[in-house]
Structures are given as structure tokens and as C-alpha cells.
Amino acid sequence: PGEPVSSTHTLLLPPDLPAGQYTLGAGMYDPVTGQRLFAYDAAGNELRDWMIILQSAISF
């Protein structure tokens, strides 16, 4: 708790995916219990739905 966590993942996108703005939701889980963990922003506010939202434009 209270420690920043960093992780890198590769997403394979289908070749026919249309270019555009996409939203990815990421959550964290306890590896022992499988229970979803709380997530907080840099100011210490709990994030809604315990989810980190990443937005990115996809173009090919």
C-alpha cells in the first residue's frame, strides 16, 4: 500500500482495427486472493471503480 507500481505489457492489436481514440481500463488484483485492489491518483484520491484509465490514439 502506498507504493507506486510499474509494469509493462504488450497489446497485440488486430490488423483491421480502425484508427481512432481508444480507452483501456487496467485494474490490479491480489495474486493470492484474486481480490481487486484499490487504485489512487498522484494526489491520493481513490480512483473510481478502482480502475486506471489510459487513453491513446491508434494509427497505422
mmCIF file with all atom_site columns, C-alpha atoms in Angstrom:
data_model
loop_
_atom_site.group_PDB
_atom_site.id
_atom_site.type_symbol
_atom_site.label_atom_id
_atom_site.label_alt_id
_atom_site.label_comp_id
_atom_site.label_asym_id
_atom_site.label_entity_id
_atom_site.label_seq_id
_atom_site.pdbx_PDB_ins_code
_atom_site.Cartn_x
_atom_site.Cartn_y
_atom_site.Cartn_z
_atom_site.occupancy
_atom_site.B_iso_or_equiv
_atom_site.pdbx_formal_charge
_atom_site.auth_seq_id
_atom_site.auth_comp_id
_atom_site.auth_asym_id
_atom_site.auth_atom_id
_atom_site.pdbx_PDB_model_num
ATOM 1  C CA . PRO A 1 1  ? 0.000   0.000   0.000   1.00 0.00 ? 1  PRO A CA 1
ATOM 2  C CA . GLY A 1 2  ? 1.162   3.489   -0.852  1.00 0.00 ? 2  GLY A CA 1
ATOM 3  C CA . GLU A 1 3  ? 3.919   2.322   -3.191  1.00 0.00 ? 3  GLU A CA 1
ATOM 4  C CA . PRO A 1 4  ? 3.991   3.204   -6.897  1.00 0.00 ? 4  PRO A CA 1
ATOM 5  C CA . VAL A 1 5  ? 3.747   0.189   -9.183  1.00 0.00 ? 5  VAL A CA 1
ATOM 6  C CA . SER A 1 6  ? 5.043   -0.006  -12.729 1.00 0.00 ? 6  SER A CA 1
ATOM 7  C CA . SER A 1 7  ? 4.503   -2.773  -15.245 1.00 0.00 ? 7  SER A CA 1
ATOM 8  C CA . THR A 1 8  ? 4.986   -3.085  -18.995 1.00 0.00 ? 8  THR A CA 1
ATOM 9  C CA . HIS A 1 9  ? 2.650   -5.102  -21.208 1.00 0.00 ? 9  HIS A CA 1
ATOM 10 C CA . THR A 1 10 ? 2.399   -5.544  -24.954 1.00 0.00 ? 10 THR A CA 1
ATOM 11 C CA . LEU A 1 11 ? -1.022  -5.410  -26.600 1.00 0.00 ? 11 LEU A CA 1
ATOM 12 C CA . LEU A 1 12 ? -1.431  -7.157  -29.924 1.00 0.00 ? 12 LEU A CA 1
ATOM 13 C CA . LEU A 1 13 ? -3.972  -5.248  -31.986 1.00 0.00 ? 13 LEU A CA 1
ATOM 14 C CA . PRO A 1 14 ? -5.798  -6.798  -34.923 1.00 0.00 ? 14 PRO A CA 1
ATOM 15 C CA . PRO A 1 15 ? -4.504  -5.561  -38.282 1.00 0.00 ? 15 PRO A CA 1
ATOM 16 C CA . ASP A 1 16 ? -8.002  -4.438  -39.309 1.00 0.00 ? 16 ASP A CA 1
ATOM 17 C CA . LEU A 1 17 ? -8.530  -2.278  -36.199 1.00 0.00 ? 17 LEU A CA 1
ATOM 18 C CA . PRO A 1 18 ? -9.784  1.125   -37.361 1.00 0.00 ? 18 PRO A CA 1
ATOM 19 C CA . ALA A 1 19 ? -7.617  4.129   -36.480 1.00 0.00 ? 19 ALA A CA 1
ATOM 20 C CA . GLY A 1 20 ? -9.123  6.211   -33.696 1.00 0.00 ? 20 GLY A CA 1
ATOM 21 C CA . GLN A 1 21 ? -9.174  7.086   -29.999 1.00 0.00 ? 21 GLN A CA 1
ATOM 22 C CA . TYR A 1 22 ? -9.392  4.063   -27.680 1.00 0.00 ? 22 TYR A CA 1
ATOM 23 C CA . THR A 1 23 ? -9.705  3.733   -23.909 1.00 0.00 ? 23 THR A CA 1
ATOM 24 C CA . LEU A 1 24 ? -8.013  0.962   -21.944 1.00 0.00 ? 24 LEU A CA 1
ATOM 25 C CA . GLY A 1 25 ? -9.023  0.222   -18.361 1.00 0.00 ? 25 GLY A CA 1
ATOM 26 C CA . ALA A 1 26 ? -6.493  -1.542  -16.159 1.00 0.00 ? 26 ALA A CA 1
ATOM 27 C CA . GLY A 1 27 ? -7.005  -2.895  -12.663 1.00 0.00 ? 27 GLY A CA 1
ATOM 28 C CA . MET A 1 28 ? -4.777  -4.638  -10.143 1.00 0.00 ? 28 MET A CA 1
ATOM 29 C CA . TYR A 1 29 ? -5.544  -7.790  -8.188  1.00 0.00 ? 29 TYR A CA 1
ATOM 30 C CA . ASP A 1 30 ? -4.099  -9.502  -5.145  1.00 0.00 ? 30 ASP A CA 1
ATOM 31 C CA . PRO A 1 31 ? -2.216  -12.550 -6.518  1.00 0.00 ? 31 PRO A CA 1
ATOM 32 C CA . VAL A 1 32 ? -3.213  -14.719 -3.538  1.00 0.00 ? 32 VAL A CA 1
ATOM 33 C CA . THR A 1 33 ? -6.896  -13.855 -3.079  1.00 0.00 ? 33 THR A CA 1
ATOM 34 C CA . GLY A 1 34 ? -7.759  -12.549 -6.552  1.00 0.00 ? 34 GLY A CA 1
ATOM 35 C CA . GLN A 1 35 ? -9.449  -9.576  -4.870  1.00 0.00 ? 35 GLN A CA 1
ATOM 36 C CA . ARG A 1 36 ? -9.372  -6.298  -6.783  1.00 0.00 ? 36 ARG A CA 1
ATOM 37 C CA . LEU A 1 37 ? -7.057  -3.720  -5.186  1.00 0.00 ? 37 LEU A CA 1
ATOM 38 C CA . PHE A 1 38 ? -7.773  -0.036  -4.712  1.00 0.00 ? 38 PHE A CA 1
ATOM 39 C CA . ALA A 1 39 ? -6.007  2.440   -7.005  1.00 0.00 ? 39 ALA A CA 1
ATOM 40 C CA . TYR A 1 40 ? -5.213  6.080   -6.217  1.00 0.00 ? 40 TYR A CA 1
ATOM 41 C CA . ASP A 1 41 ? -4.136  9.070   -8.281  1.00 0.00 ? 41 ASP A CA 1
ATOM 42 C CA . ALA A 1 42 ? -0.999  11.131  -7.552  1.00 0.00 ? 42 ALA A CA 1
ATOM 43 C CA . ALA A 1 43 ? -2.970  13.310  -5.094  1.00 0.00 ? 43 ALA A CA 1
ATOM 44 C CA . GLY A 1 44 ? -4.076  10.273  -3.078  1.00 0.00 ? 44 GLY A CA 1
ATOM 45 C CA . ASN A 1 45 ? -7.681  10.276  -4.297  1.00 0.00 ? 45 ASN A CA 1
ATOM 46 C CA . GLU A 1 46 ? -9.267  6.873   -4.811  1.00 0.00 ? 46 GLU A CA 1
ATOM 47 C CA . LEU A 1 47 ? -9.913  6.223   -8.485  1.00 0.00 ? 47 LEU A CA 1
ATOM 48 C CA . ARG A 1 48 ? -13.498 5.453   -9.469  1.00 0.00 ? 48 ARG A CA 1
ATOM 49 C CA . ASP A 1 49 ? -14.136 1.739   -9.940  1.00 0.00 ? 49 ASP A CA 1
ATOM 50 C CA . TRP A 1 50 ? -10.539 1.116   -8.795  1.00 0.00 ? 50 TRP A CA 1
ATOM 51 C CA . MET A 1 51 ? -9.536  1.406   -12.433 1.00 0.00 ? 51 MET A CA 1
ATOM 52 C CA . ILE A 1 52 ? -6.759  3.286   -14.156 1.00 0.00 ? 52 ILE A CA 1
ATOM 53 C CA . ILE A 1 53 ? -7.948  4.687   -17.496 1.00 0.00 ? 53 ILE A CA 1
ATOM 54 C CA . LEU A 1 54 ? -5.450  5.150   -20.300 1.00 0.00 ? 54 LEU A CA 1
ATOM 55 C CA . GLN A 1 55 ? -6.429  6.920   -23.497 1.00 0.00 ? 55 GLN A CA 1
ATOM 56 C CA . SER A 1 56 ? -4.429  6.631   -26.668 1.00 0.00 ? 56 SER A CA 1
ATOM 57 C CA . ALA A 1 57 ? -4.839  7.422   -30.326 1.00 0.00 ? 57 ALA A CA 1
ATOM 58 C CA . ILE A 1 58 ? -4.226  4.426   -32.577 1.00 0.00 ? 58 ILE A CA 1
ATOM 59 C CA . SER A 1 59 ? -2.986  4.998   -36.106 1.00 0.00 ? 59 SER A CA 1
ATOM 60 C CA . PHE A 1 60 ? -1.337  2.777   -38.685 1.00 0.00 ? 60 PHE A CA 1
#
